[in-house]
XYZ file of C-alpha atoms in Angstrom:
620
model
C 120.299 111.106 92.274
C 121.104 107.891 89.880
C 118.882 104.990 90.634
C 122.176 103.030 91.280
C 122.300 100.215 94.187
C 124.581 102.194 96.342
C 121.653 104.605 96.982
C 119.177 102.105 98.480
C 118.772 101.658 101.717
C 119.457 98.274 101.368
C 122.454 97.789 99.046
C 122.490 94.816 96.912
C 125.860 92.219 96.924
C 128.238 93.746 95.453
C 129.245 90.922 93.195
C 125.669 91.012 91.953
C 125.175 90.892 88.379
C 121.539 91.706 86.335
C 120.205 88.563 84.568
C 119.844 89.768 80.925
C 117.791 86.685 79.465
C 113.825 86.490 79.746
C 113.017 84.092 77.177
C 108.735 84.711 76.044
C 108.444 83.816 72.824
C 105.597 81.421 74.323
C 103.821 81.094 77.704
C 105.158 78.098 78.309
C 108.639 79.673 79.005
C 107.453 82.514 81.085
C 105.637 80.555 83.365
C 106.307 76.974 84.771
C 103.121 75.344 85.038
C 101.423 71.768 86.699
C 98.297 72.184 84.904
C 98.030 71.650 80.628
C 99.231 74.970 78.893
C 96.062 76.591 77.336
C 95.779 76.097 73.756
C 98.573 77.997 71.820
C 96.174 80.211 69.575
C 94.944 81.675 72.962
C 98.258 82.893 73.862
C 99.662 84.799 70.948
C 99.386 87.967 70.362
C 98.734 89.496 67.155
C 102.194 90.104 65.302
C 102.266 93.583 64.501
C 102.127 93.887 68.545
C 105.125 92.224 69.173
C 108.407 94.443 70.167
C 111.797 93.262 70.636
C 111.413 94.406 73.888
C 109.146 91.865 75.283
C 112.269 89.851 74.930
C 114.501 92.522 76.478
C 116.040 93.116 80.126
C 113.757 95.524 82.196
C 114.413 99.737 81.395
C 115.317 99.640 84.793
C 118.949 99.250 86.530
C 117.685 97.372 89.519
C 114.217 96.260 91.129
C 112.490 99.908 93.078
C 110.705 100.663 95.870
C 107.916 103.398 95.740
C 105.279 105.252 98.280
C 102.075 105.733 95.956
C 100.032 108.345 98.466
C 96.480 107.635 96.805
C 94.350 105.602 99.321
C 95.664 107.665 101.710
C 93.192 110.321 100.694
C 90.348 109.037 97.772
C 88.338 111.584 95.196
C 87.004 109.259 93.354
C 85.341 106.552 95.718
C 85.564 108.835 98.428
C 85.292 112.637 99.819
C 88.526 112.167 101.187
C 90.592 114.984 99.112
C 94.422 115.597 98.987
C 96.279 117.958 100.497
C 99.695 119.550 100.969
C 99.417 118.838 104.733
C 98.312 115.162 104.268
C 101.207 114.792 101.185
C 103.472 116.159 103.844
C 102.403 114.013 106.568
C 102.916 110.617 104.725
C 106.231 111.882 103.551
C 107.101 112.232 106.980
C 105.961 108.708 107.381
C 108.360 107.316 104.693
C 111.643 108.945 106.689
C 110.305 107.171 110.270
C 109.863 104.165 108.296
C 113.408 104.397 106.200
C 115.112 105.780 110.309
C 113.314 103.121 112.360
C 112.085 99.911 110.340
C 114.856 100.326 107.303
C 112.059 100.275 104.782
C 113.117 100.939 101.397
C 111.484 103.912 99.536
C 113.266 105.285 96.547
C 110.483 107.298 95.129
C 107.457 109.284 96.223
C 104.768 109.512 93.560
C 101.704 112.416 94.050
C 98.704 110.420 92.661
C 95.471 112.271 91.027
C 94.125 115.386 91.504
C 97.057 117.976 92.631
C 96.267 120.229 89.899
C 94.823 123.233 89.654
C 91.784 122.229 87.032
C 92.106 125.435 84.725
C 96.190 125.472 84.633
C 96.920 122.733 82.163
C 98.767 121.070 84.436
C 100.927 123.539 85.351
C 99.763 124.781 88.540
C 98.492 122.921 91.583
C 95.307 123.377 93.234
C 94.117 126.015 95.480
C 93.562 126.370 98.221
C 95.196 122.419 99.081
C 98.434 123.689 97.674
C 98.819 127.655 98.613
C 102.328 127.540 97.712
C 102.620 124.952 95.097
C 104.701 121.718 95.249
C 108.004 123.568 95.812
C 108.547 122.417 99.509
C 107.510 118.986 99.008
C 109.772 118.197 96.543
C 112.747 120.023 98.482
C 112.101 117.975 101.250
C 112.279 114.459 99.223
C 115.078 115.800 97.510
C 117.132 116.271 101.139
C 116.109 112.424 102.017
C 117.315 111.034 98.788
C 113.838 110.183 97.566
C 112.725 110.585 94.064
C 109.425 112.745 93.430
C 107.076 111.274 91.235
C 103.720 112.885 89.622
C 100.160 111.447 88.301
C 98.780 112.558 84.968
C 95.891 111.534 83.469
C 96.452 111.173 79.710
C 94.529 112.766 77.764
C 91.034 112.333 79.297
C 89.543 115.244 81.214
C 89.550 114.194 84.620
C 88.812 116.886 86.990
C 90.370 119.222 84.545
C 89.393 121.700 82.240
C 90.791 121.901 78.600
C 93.454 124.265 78.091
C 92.980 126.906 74.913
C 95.982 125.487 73.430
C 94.477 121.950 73.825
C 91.018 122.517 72.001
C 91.791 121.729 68.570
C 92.667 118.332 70.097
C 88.976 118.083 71.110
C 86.654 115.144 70.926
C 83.333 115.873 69.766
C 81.920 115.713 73.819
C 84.499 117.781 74.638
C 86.027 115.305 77.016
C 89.279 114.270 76.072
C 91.762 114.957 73.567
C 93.709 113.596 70.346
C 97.307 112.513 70.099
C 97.676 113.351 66.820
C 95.622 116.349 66.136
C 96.120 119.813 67.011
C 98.079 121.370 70.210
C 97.263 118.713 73.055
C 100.288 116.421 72.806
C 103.242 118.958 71.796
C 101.792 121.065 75.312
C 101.588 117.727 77.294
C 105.342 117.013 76.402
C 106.571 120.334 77.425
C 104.914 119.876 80.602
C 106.103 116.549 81.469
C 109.886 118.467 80.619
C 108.814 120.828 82.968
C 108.214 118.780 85.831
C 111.205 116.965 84.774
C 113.333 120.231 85.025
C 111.665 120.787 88.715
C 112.715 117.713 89.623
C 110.412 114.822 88.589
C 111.832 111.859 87.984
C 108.924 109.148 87.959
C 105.322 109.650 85.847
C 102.180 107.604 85.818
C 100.121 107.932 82.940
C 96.572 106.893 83.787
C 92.984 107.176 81.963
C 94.513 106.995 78.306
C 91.763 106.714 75.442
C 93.383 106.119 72.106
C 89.666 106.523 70.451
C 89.583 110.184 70.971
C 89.707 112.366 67.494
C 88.420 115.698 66.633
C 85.086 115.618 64.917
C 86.381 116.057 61.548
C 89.021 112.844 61.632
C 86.136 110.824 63.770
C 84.102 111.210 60.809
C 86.678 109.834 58.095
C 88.519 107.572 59.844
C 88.092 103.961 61.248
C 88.241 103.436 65.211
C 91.174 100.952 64.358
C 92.847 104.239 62.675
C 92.044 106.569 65.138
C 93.441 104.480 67.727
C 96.624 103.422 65.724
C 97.294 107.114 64.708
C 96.988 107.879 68.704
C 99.538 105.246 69.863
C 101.749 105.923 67.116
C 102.252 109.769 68.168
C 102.440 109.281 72.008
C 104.851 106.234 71.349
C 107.395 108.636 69.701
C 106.662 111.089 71.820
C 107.430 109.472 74.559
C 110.483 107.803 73.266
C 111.875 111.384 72.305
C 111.420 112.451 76.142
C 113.304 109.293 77.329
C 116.256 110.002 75.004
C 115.980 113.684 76.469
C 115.807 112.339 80.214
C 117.656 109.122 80.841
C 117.063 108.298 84.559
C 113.207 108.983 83.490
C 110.604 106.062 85.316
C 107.209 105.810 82.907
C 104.485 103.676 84.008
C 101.211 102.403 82.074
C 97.884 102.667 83.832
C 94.207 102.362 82.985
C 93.654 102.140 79.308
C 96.806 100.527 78.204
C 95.136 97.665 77.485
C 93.912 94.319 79.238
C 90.709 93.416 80.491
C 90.771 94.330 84.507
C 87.181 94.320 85.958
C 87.755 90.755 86.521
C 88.901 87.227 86.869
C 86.739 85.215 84.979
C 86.845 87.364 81.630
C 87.939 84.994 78.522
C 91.579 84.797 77.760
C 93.151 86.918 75.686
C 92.281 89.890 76.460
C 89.330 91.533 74.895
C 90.858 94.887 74.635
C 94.376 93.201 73.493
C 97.857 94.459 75.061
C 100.021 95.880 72.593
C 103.608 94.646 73.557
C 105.136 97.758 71.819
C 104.250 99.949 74.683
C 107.321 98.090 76.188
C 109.593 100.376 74.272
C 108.770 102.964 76.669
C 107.127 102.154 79.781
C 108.906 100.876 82.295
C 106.052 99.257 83.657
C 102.157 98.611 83.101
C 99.496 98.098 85.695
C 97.367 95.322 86.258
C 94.522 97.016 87.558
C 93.602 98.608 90.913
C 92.684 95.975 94.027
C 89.794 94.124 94.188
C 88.012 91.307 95.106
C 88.793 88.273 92.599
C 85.571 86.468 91.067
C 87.134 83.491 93.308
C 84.514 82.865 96.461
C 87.216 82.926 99.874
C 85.939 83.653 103.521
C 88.217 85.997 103.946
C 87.399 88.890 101.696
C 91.111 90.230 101.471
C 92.414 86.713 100.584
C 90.092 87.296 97.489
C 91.790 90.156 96.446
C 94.996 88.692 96.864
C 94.201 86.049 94.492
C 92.613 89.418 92.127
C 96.428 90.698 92.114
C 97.927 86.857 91.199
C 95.404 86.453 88.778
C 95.821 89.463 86.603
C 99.632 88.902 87.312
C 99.474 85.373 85.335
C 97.342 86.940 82.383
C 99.802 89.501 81.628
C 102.569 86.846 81.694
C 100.343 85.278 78.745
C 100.072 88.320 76.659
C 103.990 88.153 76.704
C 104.565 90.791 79.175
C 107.902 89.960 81.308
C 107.165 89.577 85.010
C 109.530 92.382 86.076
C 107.380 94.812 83.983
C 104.085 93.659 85.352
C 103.221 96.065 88.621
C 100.059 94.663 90.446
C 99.425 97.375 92.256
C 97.899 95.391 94.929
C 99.738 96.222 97.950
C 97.251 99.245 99.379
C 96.358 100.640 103.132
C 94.517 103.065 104.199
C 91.032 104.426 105.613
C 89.372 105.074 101.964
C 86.638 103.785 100.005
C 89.060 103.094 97.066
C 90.551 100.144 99.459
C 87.067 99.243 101.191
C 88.488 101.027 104.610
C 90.798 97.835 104.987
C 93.294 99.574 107.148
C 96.157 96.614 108.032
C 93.710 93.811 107.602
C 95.854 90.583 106.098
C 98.463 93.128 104.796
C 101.537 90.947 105.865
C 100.295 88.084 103.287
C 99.809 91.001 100.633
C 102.864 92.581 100.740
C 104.634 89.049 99.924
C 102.882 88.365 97.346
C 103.227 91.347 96.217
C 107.382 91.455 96.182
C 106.338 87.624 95.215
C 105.392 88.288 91.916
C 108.730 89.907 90.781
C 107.848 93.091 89.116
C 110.626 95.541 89.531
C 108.477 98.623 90.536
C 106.947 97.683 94.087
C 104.513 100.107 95.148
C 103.194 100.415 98.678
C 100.009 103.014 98.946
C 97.990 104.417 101.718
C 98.134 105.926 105.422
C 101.736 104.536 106.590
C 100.969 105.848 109.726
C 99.040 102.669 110.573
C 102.462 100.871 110.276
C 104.107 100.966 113.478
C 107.954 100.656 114.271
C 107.678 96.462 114.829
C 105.947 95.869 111.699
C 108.160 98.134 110.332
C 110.958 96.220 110.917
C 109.340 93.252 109.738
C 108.257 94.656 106.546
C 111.889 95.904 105.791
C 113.058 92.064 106.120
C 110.738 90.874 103.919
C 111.557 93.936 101.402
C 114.825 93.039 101.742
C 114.882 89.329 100.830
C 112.195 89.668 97.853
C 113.722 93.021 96.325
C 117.519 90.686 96.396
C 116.060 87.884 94.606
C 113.834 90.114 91.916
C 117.170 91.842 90.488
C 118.774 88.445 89.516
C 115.540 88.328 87.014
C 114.559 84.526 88.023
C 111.272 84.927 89.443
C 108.834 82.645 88.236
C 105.042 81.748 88.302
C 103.781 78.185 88.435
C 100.394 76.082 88.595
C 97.235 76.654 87.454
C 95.705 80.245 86.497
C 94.775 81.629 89.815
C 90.912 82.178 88.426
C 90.544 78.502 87.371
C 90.521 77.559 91.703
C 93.179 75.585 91.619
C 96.721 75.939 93.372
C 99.657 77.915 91.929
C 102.439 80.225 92.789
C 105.702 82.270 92.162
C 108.987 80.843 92.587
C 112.471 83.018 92.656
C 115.850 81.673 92.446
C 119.701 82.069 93.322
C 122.667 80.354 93.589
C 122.055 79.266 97.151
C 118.528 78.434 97.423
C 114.820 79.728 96.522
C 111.481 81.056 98.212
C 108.457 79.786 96.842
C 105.030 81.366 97.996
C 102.083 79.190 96.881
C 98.114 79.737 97.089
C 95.198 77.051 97.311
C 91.958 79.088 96.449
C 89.720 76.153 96.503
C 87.123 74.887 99.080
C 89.492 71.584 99.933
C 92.276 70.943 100.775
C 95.293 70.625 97.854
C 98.614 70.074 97.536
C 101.155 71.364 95.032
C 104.346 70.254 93.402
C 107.147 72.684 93.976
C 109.315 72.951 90.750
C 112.393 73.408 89.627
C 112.905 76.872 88.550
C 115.928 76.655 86.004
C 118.076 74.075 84.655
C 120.762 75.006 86.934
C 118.817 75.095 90.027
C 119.921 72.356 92.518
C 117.843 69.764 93.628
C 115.088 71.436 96.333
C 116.276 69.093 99.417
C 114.300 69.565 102.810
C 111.698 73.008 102.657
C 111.096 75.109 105.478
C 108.069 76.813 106.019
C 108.572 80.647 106.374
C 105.141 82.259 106.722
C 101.560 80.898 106.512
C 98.059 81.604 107.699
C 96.802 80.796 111.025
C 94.400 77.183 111.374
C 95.675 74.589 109.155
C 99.743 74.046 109.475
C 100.835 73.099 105.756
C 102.559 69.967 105.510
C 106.079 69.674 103.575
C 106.607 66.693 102.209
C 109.499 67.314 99.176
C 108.864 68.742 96.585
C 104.710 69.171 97.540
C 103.210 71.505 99.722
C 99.659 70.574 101.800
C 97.738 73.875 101.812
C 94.335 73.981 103.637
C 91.188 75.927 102.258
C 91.966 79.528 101.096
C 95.464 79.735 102.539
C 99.005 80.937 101.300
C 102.619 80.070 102.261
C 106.030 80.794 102.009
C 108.645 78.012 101.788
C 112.557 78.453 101.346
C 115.195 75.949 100.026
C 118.341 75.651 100.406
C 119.754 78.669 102.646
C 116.369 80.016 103.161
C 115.621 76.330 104.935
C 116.805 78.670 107.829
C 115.294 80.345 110.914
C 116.672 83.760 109.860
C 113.929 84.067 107.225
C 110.899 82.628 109.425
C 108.048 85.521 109.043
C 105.399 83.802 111.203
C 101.990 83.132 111.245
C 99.209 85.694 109.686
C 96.716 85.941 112.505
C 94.125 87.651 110.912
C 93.503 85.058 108.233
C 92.385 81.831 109.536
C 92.256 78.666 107.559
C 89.901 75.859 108.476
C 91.669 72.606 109.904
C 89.152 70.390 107.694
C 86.698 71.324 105.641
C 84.154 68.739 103.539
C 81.015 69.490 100.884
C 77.950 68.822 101.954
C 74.969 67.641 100.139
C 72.615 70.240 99.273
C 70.241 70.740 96.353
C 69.387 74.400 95.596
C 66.407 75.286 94.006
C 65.128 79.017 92.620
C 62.218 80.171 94.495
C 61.831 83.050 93.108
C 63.784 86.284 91.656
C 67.295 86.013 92.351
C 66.596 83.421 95.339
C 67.399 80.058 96.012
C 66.919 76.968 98.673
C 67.829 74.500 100.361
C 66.951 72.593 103.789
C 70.087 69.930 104.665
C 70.250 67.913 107.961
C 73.108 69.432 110.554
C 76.336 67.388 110.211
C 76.929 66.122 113.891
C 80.797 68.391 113.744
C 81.847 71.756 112.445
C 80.631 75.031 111.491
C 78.939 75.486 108.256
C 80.357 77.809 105.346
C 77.852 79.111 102.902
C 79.155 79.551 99.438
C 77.060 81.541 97.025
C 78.285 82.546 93.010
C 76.088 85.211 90.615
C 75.864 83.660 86.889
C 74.779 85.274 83.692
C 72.427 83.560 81.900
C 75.150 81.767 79.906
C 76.645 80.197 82.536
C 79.979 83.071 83.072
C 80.393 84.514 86.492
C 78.716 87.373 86.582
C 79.626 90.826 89.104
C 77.240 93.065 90.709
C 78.234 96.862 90.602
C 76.539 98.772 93.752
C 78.336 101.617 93.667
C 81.349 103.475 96.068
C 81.094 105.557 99.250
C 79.443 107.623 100.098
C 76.560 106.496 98.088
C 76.897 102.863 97.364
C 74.746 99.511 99.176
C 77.198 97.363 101.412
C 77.439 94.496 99.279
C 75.684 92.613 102.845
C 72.227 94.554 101.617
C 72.503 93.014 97.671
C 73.783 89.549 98.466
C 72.090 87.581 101.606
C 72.798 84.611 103.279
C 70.135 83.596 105.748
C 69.162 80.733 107.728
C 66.481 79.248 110.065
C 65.932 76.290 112.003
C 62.756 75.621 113.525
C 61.425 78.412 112.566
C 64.238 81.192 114.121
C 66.837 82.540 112.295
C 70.454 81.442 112.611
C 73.163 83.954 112.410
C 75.596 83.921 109.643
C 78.623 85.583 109.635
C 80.383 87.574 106.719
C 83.240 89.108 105.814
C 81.965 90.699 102.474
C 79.861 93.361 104.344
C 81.491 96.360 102.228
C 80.456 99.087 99.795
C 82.685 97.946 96.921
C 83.383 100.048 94.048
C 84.492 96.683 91.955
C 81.544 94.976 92.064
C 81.132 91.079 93.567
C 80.133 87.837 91.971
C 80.061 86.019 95.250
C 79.312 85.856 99.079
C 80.513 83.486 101.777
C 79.373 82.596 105.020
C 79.433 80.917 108.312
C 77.156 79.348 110.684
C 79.289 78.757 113.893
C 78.661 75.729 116.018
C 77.408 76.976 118.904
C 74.577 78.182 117.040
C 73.111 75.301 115.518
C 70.600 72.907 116.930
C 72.443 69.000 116.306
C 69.497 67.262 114.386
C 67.346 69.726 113.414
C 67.446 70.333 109.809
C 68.210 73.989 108.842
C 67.238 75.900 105.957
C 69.284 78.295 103.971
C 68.366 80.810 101.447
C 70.588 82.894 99.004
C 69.466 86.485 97.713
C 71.133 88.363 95.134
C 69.513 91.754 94.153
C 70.759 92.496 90.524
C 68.394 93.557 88.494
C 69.335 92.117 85.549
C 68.718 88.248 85.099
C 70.951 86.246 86.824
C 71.498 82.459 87.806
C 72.239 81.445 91.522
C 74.847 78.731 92.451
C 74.806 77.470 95.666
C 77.316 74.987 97.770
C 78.023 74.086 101.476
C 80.192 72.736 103.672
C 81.539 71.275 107.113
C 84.277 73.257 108.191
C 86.540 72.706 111.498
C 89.105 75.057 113.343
């Protein structure tokens, strides 16, 4: 089946027409921004990585729509494991949804670990695959779905090394060269194997272009090792995409960009080279997680993680319809921090928000029921309509610097704008134009928001209260057709103010203070982890099973008179990413009105580490 429109279950106009022109040459022209452009030396990347496809239309006809099953099941921060019946289930999931909601899935993609670990990937594991991968792929075949498979590059995840792979070896014995021996010619043949059998997308994940064999380690600089390595899977690659022209690639971990967090120095450490563009489709922006960005609600963190990581792509050059955040997961794993649906309407717009052209939806999509079904396929609908005419556009500050921003997308007849405030106050933000032919805004509408604070309209600026997203449409989306309602599971403070409070360390990883008890509103408790220097700095505690709820490293206590006063959190998690923060609230009803109450912030890193404290008076 051809990735054409006509196949998707919901067709595009038919007078539509791709928009061919991405101008990048600078940040500036990717992204429309409020706040001062950073300085231009930070920005470029080196020459040699520039490719004339960073200034190119997307690989891709049109924008897709894929079911990603991992977080559904979870090896790696979980015992969780996959299985044919669980593959089978969630592709059972994806026809209810497509029948009864009109969701959109054109591909399904089998994540990690389906392989048997001594057949080269070849053969899938036994006994969670008796018979292979035969019926699974017959039965997305017969629903006009597209299999996909994961592969992990050359690293030896869960796999053992082929003989015709081991004079590829690294001197550990733990992943392979490009450019050396039998590894790559054998991992092209495979990948034409699965093609032949019906594969049509591939994820390439845990790449290390380090790896040589002990002799060429010992000659050659790391620069040349890893130049020789991207050199032969870049042709090699190219050569199967001339072979196999409806092919899908996709760049995961190792592809380059810094992704453990938000508050990493710009550009990238480990640098993104652009040429990768001439044959992935996509790259990834790194799995969900929570942003270095303090927020109540722990989710809206990670959806400010997934905008973040978004905006420093666009400024290593990388067209937003290649960028895939990867952010939109479900599911009952460790690898998603057993979220389930929590907040998942605001994450799937700003998710379709951010206008890559591969949207992936992972997890257990049996928690979706037929109602939100239906609502999800509107939203898909709109978003995945305005991504193919290419006009999608970010604006405002740098989602890590706390201060508001958002993505914009265009037509002929109007736009949607969805715009974020992650501070502690309430903002507003100017709503720009997106293109030079773009008509004047006129009267917004708001579309979709969190519950609490209602943001105010007022032209071209949006009022947006602590923490809290929105969608606004223009023109003929200043219409009740495209009104998504209010989140209920996010809830943003009607007023919020800073209080004044002096912290002081006493002791280890602790610090104080005692403030009097404003005479209204609850009390939110920010805490923030430094490094000596000053940078934010994350605490690692490890991933279920084994890992400490994040509630048992960072505390937030109180006490008045003596007795402690409960605080509640929403960062009570094991999480695999690490956190650099905790927030926290004192509820009214449980405070004494003038009595002075003492609070007290714990981290338990064991490495030195600076405490910032801050509080405030917050009203619902």
């Amino acid at each position: 089946m051809s990735r054409s429109s006509s196949h998707y279950a919901h067709p595009l106009p038919a007078n539509w027409q791709p928009l061919h022109v991405v101008s990048l040459a600078l940040t500036a022209s990717l992204s429309l921004t409020l706040a001062p452009l950073p300085c231009l030396s930070q920005t470029i990347a080196p020459k040699e990585q520039f490719s004339a496809h960073a200034l190119a239309a997307p690989m891709l006809r049109d924008p897709i729509s894929v079911y990603n099953n991992w977080s559904s099941y979870d090896e790696l921060s979980d015992n969780v494991p996959l299985t044919e019946d669980l593959a089978m289930r969630e592709l059972d999931q994806v026809i209810r949804l497509r029948k009864i909601g009109g969701v959109r899935f054109d591909y399904y993609l089998m994540d990690a670990f389906w392989f048997d670990p001594d057949g080269g990937y070849r053969t899938w594991r036994k006994p969670n695959w008796p018979n292979g991968p035969d019926r699974w792929i017959q039965k997305c075949k017969e629903n006009g779905i597209q299999p996909g498979m994961w592969f992990s590059s050359n690293t030896l995840v869960k796999i053992n090394p082929a003989p015709q792979w081991r004079d590829s070896l690294n001197k550990k014995q733990t992943e392979m060269s490009f450019f050396e021996g039998g590894f790559l010619p054998d991992f092209m043949d495979t990948l034409q194997y699965w093609y032949d059998h019906g594969i049509r997308m591939f994820k390439f994940d845990f790449v290390d272009l380090t790896a040589a064999t002990p002799e060429d380690e010992a000659k050659l600089t790391k620069d040349e090792i890893r130049a020789r390595n991207a050199n032969a899977l870049r042709i090699a690659l190219q050569k199967f995409r001339e072979r196999n022209k409806d092919v899908v690639l996709e760049a995961f971990n190792g592809f380059g960009g810094d992704l453990d967090t938000t508050s990493s120095p710009f550009p990238f450490r480990d640098s993104v080279d652009l040429r990768w563009l001439d044959v992935f489709d996509m790259q990834y922006t790194g799995d969900p997680r929570p942003s270095d960005v303090p927020e109540m609600n722990f989710w809206r963190s990670m959806d400010i993680y997934g905008d973040h990581m978004v905006r420093r792509f666009e400024q290593s050059h990388f067209p937003a319809e290649r960028i895939d955040s990867t952010s939109f997961m479900i599911g009952k794993t460790g690898t998603i921090y057993y979220r389930g649906m929590h907040a998942w309407r605001g994450a799937l717009i700003l998710m379709l928000a951010r206008g890559g052209w591969i949207n992936t939806v992972h997890g257990n999509l049996e928690l979706i029921n037929d109602e939100d079904a239906r609502w999800f396929a509107q939203v898909q609908s709109l978003f995945l309509e305005l991504q193919s005419l290419g006009r999608t556009k970010s604006f405002g500050a740098i989602p890590g610097e706390v201060q508001p921003y958002g993505f914009g997308s265009v037509d002929s007849d109007g736009a949607v704008y969805v715009v974020m405030n992650p501070a502690q106050s309430v903002q507003s933000i100017q709503i720009p134009l997106l293109s030079q032919e773009q008509r004047p805004l006129g009267p917004g509408r708001l579309l979709f928001t969190d519950a609490g604070f209602h943001p105010r309209i007022a032209g071209d600026k949006v009022e947006l209260g602590p923490g809290q997203m929105a969608m606004v449409g223009f023109g003929k989306y200043n219409s009740t057709h495209y009104h998504f309602g209010i989140q209920q599971d996010v809830v943003i403070p009607t007023s919020i103010r800073p209080l004044e409070s002096r912290f002081e360390s006493t002791g280890k990883g602790v610090i104080e203070a005692t403030i009097p008890v404003p005479a209204t509103g609850d009390l939110r408790l920010v805490m923030q982890q430094h490094n000596p220097d000053g940078s934010l700095r994350r605490t690692w505690a490890g991933g279920p099973p084994s890992g400490t709820n994040m509630s048992q490293v960072f505390l937030l206590e109180a006490t008045q008179n003596g007795h402690n006063v409960p605080v509640v959190i929403d960062y009570d998690k094991v999480i695999w990413s690490g956190l650099s923060w905790a927030v926290g609230e004192i509820h009214r009803k449980d405070l004494q009105p003038g009595v002075p109450i003492t609070l007290r912030f714990t981290s338990k890193e064991k490495d030195p580490v600076t405490l910032s404290g801050n509080v405030y008076a917050v009203t619902y």
